[in-house]
XYZ file of C-alpha atoms in Angstrom:
447
model
C 72.053 -68.412 30.299
C 69.002 -70.697 30.312
C 66.007 -69.734 28.148
C 62.725 -71.262 27.034
C 63.319 -72.632 23.539
C 59.612 -72.425 22.692
C 59.450 -68.692 23.449
C 62.671 -68.068 21.540
C 61.417 -70.132 18.573
C 58.114 -68.284 18.423
C 60.021 -65.028 17.802
C 62.794 -66.351 15.562
C 62.405 -68.752 12.621
C 66.185 -69.226 12.677
C 66.167 -70.409 16.309
C 63.142 -72.591 15.574
C 65.070 -74.321 12.781
C 68.133 -74.786 15.020
C 66.191 -76.252 17.962
C 63.469 -78.184 16.156
C 64.951 -79.366 12.888
C 68.624 -79.555 13.932
C 67.940 -80.490 17.557
C 70.404 -77.967 18.977
C 70.056 -77.314 22.689
C 72.413 -74.321 22.981
C 73.610 -71.311 21.001
C 77.074 -69.793 21.023
C 76.677 -66.076 21.843
C 80.270 -65.309 22.816
C 80.735 -62.637 20.158
C 78.068 -60.481 21.852
C 78.371 -58.623 25.161
C 76.411 -59.930 28.154
C 74.246 -56.761 28.497
C 73.310 -57.051 24.814
C 72.364 -60.736 25.214
C 70.284 -59.878 28.314
C 68.453 -57.186 26.350
C 67.826 -59.570 23.422
C 66.468 -62.351 25.634
C 64.241 -59.984 27.602
C 62.860 -58.649 24.320
C 62.029 -62.223 23.269
C 60.021 -62.696 26.499
C 58.332 -59.290 26.791
C 58.215 -57.863 23.288
C 59.864 -54.655 24.596
C 63.387 -53.220 24.467
C 63.543 -51.405 27.791
C 67.214 -52.346 28.295
C 68.342 -51.130 24.867
C 71.103 -48.486 25.115
C 73.429 -46.821 22.627
C 76.479 -48.807 23.706
C 74.823 -52.198 23.084
C 72.719 -51.185 20.078
C 74.972 -52.736 17.446
C 75.011 -56.144 19.154
C 71.237 -56.188 19.699
C 70.593 -55.041 16.128
C 72.947 -57.726 14.821
C 71.212 -60.472 16.840
C 67.817 -59.291 15.601
C 69.115 -59.441 12.034
C 71.014 -62.747 12.304
C 68.147 -64.564 14.030
C 65.568 -62.920 11.750
C 63.447 -61.336 14.494
C 61.623 -58.925 12.201
C 59.696 -57.003 14.858
C 62.906 -56.441 16.866
C 64.691 -55.204 13.757
C 61.958 -52.585 13.384
C 62.300 -51.542 17.020
C 66.061 -51.211 16.561
C 65.515 -48.957 13.548
C 63.099 -46.851 15.602
C 65.689 -46.574 18.399
C 68.369 -45.593 15.880
C 66.155 -42.776 14.585
C 65.029 -41.479 17.972
C 68.133 -41.914 20.126
C 71.290 -42.425 18.094
C 70.395 -39.856 15.436
C 69.508 -37.320 18.134
C 72.709 -35.294 17.821
C 73.589 -32.705 20.431
C 74.505 -29.419 18.723
C 75.361 -31.387 15.587
C 78.527 -32.649 17.262
C 80.937 -34.314 14.841
C 81.574 -37.109 17.343
C 77.830 -37.864 17.640
C 77.365 -37.787 13.874
C 80.423 -40.016 13.408
C 79.079 -42.498 15.974
C 75.784 -42.822 14.097
C 77.589 -42.971 10.755
C 79.869 -45.826 11.802
C 76.945 -47.859 13.137
C 75.179 -47.513 9.791
C 78.387 -48.245 7.888
C 79.130 -51.455 9.792
C 75.504 -52.627 9.527
C 75.638 -52.134 5.772
C 78.997 -53.867 5.421
C 78.460 -56.833 7.751
C 74.685 -57.332 7.549
C 73.875 -55.866 4.114
C 71.403 -53.672 5.990
C 70.590 -50.474 4.063
C 67.842 -48.941 6.206
C 70.235 -47.440 8.751
C 72.301 -45.851 5.965
C 69.180 -44.389 4.362
C 68.042 -43.062 7.733
C 71.439 -41.499 8.412
C 71.676 -39.787 5.011
C 68.127 -38.394 5.194
C 68.565 -37.150 8.741
C 71.815 -35.249 8.188
C 70.298 -33.677 5.060
C 67.189 -32.593 6.989
C 69.334 -31.126 9.766
C 71.496 -29.188 7.355
C 74.736 -30.986 8.188
C 77.338 -29.993 5.577
C 78.164 -33.206 3.740
C 81.329 -31.782 2.265
C 82.902 -30.970 5.616
C 81.786 -34.234 7.206
C 83.003 -36.470 4.362
C 86.349 -34.654 4.207
C 86.959 -35.360 7.897
C 85.504 -38.867 7.621
C 88.025 -39.810 4.924
C 91.021 -38.252 6.700
C 93.950 -40.653 6.724
C 92.667 -42.052 3.441
C 95.554 -44.474 2.941
C 94.425 -46.599 5.901
C 90.673 -46.010 5.667
C 88.742 -49.332 5.469
C 86.836 -49.840 2.245
C 83.494 -49.864 4.050
C 84.153 -46.193 4.962
C 84.809 -45.370 1.305
C 81.508 -47.044 0.421
C 79.778 -45.091 3.176
C 81.260 -41.801 1.979
C 79.924 -42.487 -1.511
C 76.462 -43.190 -0.095
C 76.547 -39.991 1.947
C 77.668 -37.897 -1.021
C 75.156 -39.508 -3.404
C 74.605 -36.866 -6.118
C 77.278 -34.533 -4.685
C 80.142 -36.552 -6.102
C 82.250 -33.421 -6.479
C 82.931 -33.835 -2.747
C 84.499 -37.245 -3.386
C 86.386 -35.933 -6.407
C 87.889 -33.120 -4.321
C 89.021 -35.532 -1.613
C 90.571 -37.889 -4.159
C 92.439 -35.144 -6.015
C 93.756 -33.715 -2.742
C 94.949 -37.151 -1.633
C 96.643 -37.962 -4.931
C 98.226 -34.497 -5.074
C 99.381 -33.831 -1.536
C 99.772 -37.252 0.066
C 100.912 -39.373 -2.880
C 102.556 -36.281 -4.422
C 101.223 -36.988 -7.922
C 103.526 -40.007 -8.180
C 101.203 -43.004 -8.135
C 97.914 -44.557 -7.118
C 97.445 -46.806 -4.116
C 94.918 -49.511 -3.285
C 92.292 -47.158 -1.840
C 92.500 -44.572 -4.614
C 92.075 -47.284 -7.252
C 89.176 -48.757 -5.277
C 87.476 -45.358 -5.198
C 87.942 -44.891 -8.940
C 86.222 -48.228 -9.482
C 83.342 -47.373 -7.156
C 82.594 -43.854 -8.423
C 79.420 -43.566 -10.483
C 81.055 -41.912 -13.490
C 77.814 -41.345 -15.385
C 76.232 -39.548 -12.435
C 79.407 -37.568 -11.782
C 79.795 -36.542 -15.427
C 76.156 -35.508 -15.834
C 75.977 -33.544 -12.574
C 79.436 -31.957 -12.471
C 80.825 -32.103 -16.030
C 83.630 -29.577 -15.450
C 84.905 -31.193 -12.257
C 84.566 -34.658 -13.763
C 86.709 -33.577 -16.683
C 89.294 -32.084 -14.307
C 89.467 -35.336 -12.369
C 89.602 -37.372 -15.577
C 92.496 -35.328 -16.963
C 94.284 -35.598 -13.644
C 94.043 -39.382 -13.260
C 94.951 -39.906 -16.903
C 98.102 -37.798 -16.568
C 98.982 -39.696 -13.379
C 98.429 -43.090 -15.017
C 100.815 -42.210 -17.836
C 103.673 -42.499 -15.340
C 102.712 -46.070 -14.429
C 103.672 -49.328 -16.101
C 101.146 -51.324 -14.051
C 98.584 -52.984 -16.339
C 95.973 -53.147 -13.573
C 96.199 -49.394 -12.896
C 95.966 -48.629 -16.607
C 92.884 -50.840 -16.967
C 91.125 -49.215 -13.996
C 91.853 -45.696 -15.267
C 90.763 -46.611 -18.798
C 87.480 -47.920 -17.431
C 87.019 -44.744 -15.382
C 87.566 -42.378 -18.315
C 86.037 -44.483 -21.106
C 82.942 -42.266 -21.364
C 85.018 -39.094 -21.406
C 87.272 -39.876 -24.360
C 86.642 -41.135 -27.853
C 85.491 -44.743 -27.970
C 88.660 -45.923 -29.700
C 91.072 -43.848 -27.643
C 93.080 -45.755 -25.056
C 95.442 -44.542 -22.362
C 98.317 -45.390 -24.701
C 96.783 -43.111 -27.340
C 96.528 -40.353 -24.771
C 100.124 -40.948 -23.720
C 101.327 -40.495 -27.282
C 99.312 -37.276 -27.567
C 100.729 -35.881 -24.345
C 104.311 -36.746 -25.331
C 103.725 -34.966 -28.641
C 102.298 -31.949 -26.824
C 105.298 -31.820 -24.491
C 107.690 -31.893 -27.454
C 105.719 -29.072 -29.067
C 105.859 -27.062 -25.862
C 109.590 -27.616 -25.438
C 110.202 -26.343 -28.970
C 108.526 -23.011 -28.136
C 109.737 -20.113 -26.036
C 107.033 -20.260 -23.379
C 108.206 -17.080 -21.734
C 108.628 -15.022 -24.872
C 108.056 -11.483 -23.688
C 107.320 -10.172 -27.175
C 104.000 -9.507 -28.829
C 103.258 -13.190 -29.519
C 103.411 -14.278 -25.835
C 101.118 -17.166 -25.035
C 101.445 -19.499 -22.044
C 100.280 -22.884 -23.347
C 97.988 -25.006 -21.178
C 98.326 -28.665 -22.215
C 94.930 -29.535 -20.722
C 93.017 -26.710 -22.344
C 90.811 -27.096 -25.383
C 92.158 -25.466 -28.568
C 89.544 -22.729 -28.568
C 90.481 -21.768 -24.991
C 93.983 -20.804 -26.134
C 92.733 -18.010 -28.375
C 93.071 -14.414 -27.319
C 91.465 -11.202 -28.453
C 92.982 -7.776 -28.872
C 91.722 -5.031 -26.622
C 92.847 -1.429 -26.922
C 90.736 -0.338 -23.964
C 92.708 2.032 -21.720
C 96.130 0.847 -22.862
C 99.008 2.056 -24.969
C 100.388 -1.475 -25.210
C 99.347 -3.070 -28.522
C 100.315 -6.595 -27.448
C 97.761 -9.240 -28.241
C 95.427 -10.052 -25.349
C 96.865 -7.617 -22.758
C 95.092 -4.645 -21.191
C 96.251 -2.115 -18.628
C 93.592 -1.925 -15.882
C 92.496 1.425 -14.539
C 94.062 2.002 -11.115
C 91.823 0.778 -8.251
C 89.024 -0.230 -10.617
C 87.255 -3.576 -10.842
C 86.557 -5.641 -13.915
C 84.761 -8.975 -14.237
C 86.679 -11.946 -15.564
C 85.090 -14.890 -17.320
C 85.277 -18.337 -15.705
C 87.409 -20.180 -18.271
C 88.675 -22.652 -15.677
C 89.682 -19.781 -13.350
C 93.178 -19.765 -14.738
C 94.211 -16.102 -14.726
C 97.319 -14.524 -16.178
C 98.863 -11.116 -15.607
C 102.193 -9.467 -16.227
C 104.222 -7.056 -14.094
C 106.953 -5.164 -15.945
C 108.587 -3.620 -12.861
C 107.969 -3.324 -9.162
C 106.042 -0.675 -7.273
C 106.619 -0.918 -3.543
C 103.555 -1.611 -1.363
C 101.248 -1.765 -4.394
C 98.679 -4.556 -4.361
C 96.865 -6.874 -6.750
C 93.558 -8.223 -5.499
C 91.189 -10.939 -6.742
C 87.708 -11.224 -5.226
C 86.193 -14.664 -5.856
C 82.401 -14.865 -5.847
C 81.702 -18.489 -4.873
C 78.470 -20.437 -5.223
C 76.386 -21.206 -2.143
C 73.247 -23.123 -1.213
C 70.000 -21.968 -2.786
C 71.642 -19.355 -4.979
C 73.463 -17.619 -2.122
C 77.041 -16.462 -2.579
C 80.253 -16.514 -0.569
C 82.951 -13.917 -1.177
C 86.630 -14.609 -0.625
C 89.638 -12.525 -1.565
C 93.255 -13.180 -2.525
C 95.774 -10.317 -2.463
C 99.434 -10.040 -3.458
C 101.580 -7.096 -2.366
C 104.927 -6.112 -3.884
C 107.685 -5.327 -1.362
C 110.845 -5.569 -3.466
C 111.695 -7.114 -6.803
C 111.666 -10.643 -5.377
C 109.687 -10.211 -2.134
C 105.907 -10.444 -2.404
C 103.392 -11.001 0.394
C 99.992 -12.605 0.056
C 96.697 -12.654 1.948
C 93.779 -15.107 1.758
C 90.608 -14.037 3.530
C 86.925 -13.247 3.502
C 85.613 -10.513 1.249
C 86.190 -7.096 2.780
C 89.023 -5.080 4.262
C 92.143 -7.218 4.878
C 94.357 -7.233 7.945
C 97.491 -5.090 8.057
C 99.945 -6.441 5.488
C 102.822 -6.529 7.968
C 101.501 -9.884 9.216
C 101.088 -11.435 5.769
C 103.230 -14.453 4.775
C 105.596 -14.231 1.794
C 105.409 -16.020 -1.527
C 108.308 -18.429 -1.903
C 111.162 -18.246 -4.457
C 109.795 -15.336 -6.496
C 112.173 -14.865 -9.479
C 114.321 -11.745 -9.187
C 113.608 -10.339 -12.652
C 111.878 -7.193 -13.810
C 109.275 -8.785 -16.094
C 107.122 -11.372 -14.356
C 104.400 -13.507 -15.899
C 101.947 -14.657 -13.224
C 99.475 -17.524 -13.512
C 96.862 -17.775 -10.750
C 94.677 -20.874 -10.655
C 91.830 -21.620 -8.273
C 90.416 -25.146 -8.188
C 88.146 -26.860 -5.689
C 91.275 -28.206 -3.996
C 93.777 -25.373 -3.913
C 94.911 -21.919 -5.007
C 98.228 -21.855 -6.850
C 100.397 -18.977 -8.037
C 103.137 -19.559 -10.621
C 105.653 -16.849 -11.513
C 107.803 -17.366 -14.612
C 107.391 -21.106 -14.301
C 108.128 -21.246 -10.551
C 105.329 -22.273 -8.174
C 105.499 -19.587 -5.476
C 102.275 -20.564 -3.677
C 100.310 -23.817 -3.432
C 97.605 -23.179 -0.845
C 95.529 -26.280 -0.073
C 91.956 -25.680 1.145
C 91.266 -29.299 2.135
C 94.226 -29.477 4.490
C 92.905 -26.324 6.139
C 89.467 -27.924 6.519
C 90.907 -31.005 8.204
C 93.339 -29.141 10.465
C 91.274 -26.126 11.517
C 89.077 -25.613 14.532
C 85.365 -26.375 14.165
C 84.328 -22.713 13.794
C 86.864 -22.170 10.988
C 86.144 -25.220 8.839
C 83.122 -23.755 7.049
C 85.157 -20.723 6.016
C 87.826 -22.856 4.345
C 85.277 -25.273 2.892
C 83.527 -22.385 1.115
C 86.827 -21.633 -0.639
C 86.480 -25.025 -2.380
C 83.088 -24.161 -3.887
C 82.531 -23.369 -7.554
C 83.321 -19.839 -8.674
C 80.499 -17.709 -10.093
C 82.662 -14.737 -11.062
C 85.919 -12.988 -10.207
C 86.629 -9.314 -9.624
C 90.068 -7.846 -10.243
C 91.478 -4.756 -8.562
C 94.962 -3.273 -8.359
C 96.753 -0.204 -7.043
C 99.658 -0.551 -9.480
C 99.920 2.636 -11.499
C 102.016 1.762 -14.532
C 103.684 -1.661 -14.545
C 100.745 -4.110 -14.572
C 99.037 -5.751 -17.534
C 96.122 -8.162 -17.374
C 95.533 -10.896 -19.927
C 92.087 -10.551 -21.472
C 90.693 -13.885 -22.660
C 87.574 -14.790 -24.601
């Protein structure tokens, strides 16, 4: 394509240097599409971008940036705001298209304005960052690092979103066995000070998790990265090796105790809990059982449970067919609003229990409920129910009978169902307990 070098030089100081100072008579434009080059040249002649379209935007924007055509860069930004960020019905595909343009511009051109525009626009339009980032980072093992950087910029102060994705990946893809290149990269890129100050509980959960995972590794690089990540969350002189020695000592202590001692001194030890969280108080309210920390709930009544990490314990001393235990989780929402979700277990036989996970309200008929897996066939059962931002787990006498992952549901559900499952991952404000058991259920009352 022949062009007037004077006109091109008047618009671009880079082209002026190439043609005047370096005496070049041609430019290699093979990396750009012909329609994009036509649009760029016409803009140089007319000062307008009438031929600019979405499919050639990236090439035109790159030429404007590379050749330092400042006024064209501004017009490209205006086009990005008005056309590319004009999502139809907040379609994920449209949002992803705009996101990837901004991500590549930031990575290849060090251009931040498109990223800032994208983040502000999705916030103004009420796009749920948690749902978008979770889908954006799907297939995390092969995600390019520029997408990890982009996810961090989208999350900004909501780093709990990133923490949830990382914990889910380490737990359910890597199966709590190791780190990989992308997970270590993310640990290095996370703003730990911001995360710790904004979400101290979730930061501590993530810290404990990555520390416990690193203890299985002999790789010096992994240990160094994890130590750097947790350095502000442990004592200044405490290294991963110190933590490893502590954990090994704790495990030996645990192994020397009868964890499932069904007598009056029963206490299920949580290695990650603070000492004061392991204390119990006696309650004689509505119970003939004098055991420390256990109460017998009134049939079909509700009682509030304190947060305490949302690790709940109860004990069934027999089985009552078709009787149910229900937990209603009151979850935090935007602007102080609340979301209610319920989890129900129903006893069928000694070792057959069904479960139901749903919205707050009347559940479906229990005949369609799935069963808990490998429930021990013993009369006395100690249940531990834990809800985190990643999953809901149920452990019975040391056997994990349910590990329900919210994030996998988010990624694999239809569009109209994703918000429901994403709300399950939100922080818990309070929990209500209700049961129809008449005589064989005890609830652990904690401080």
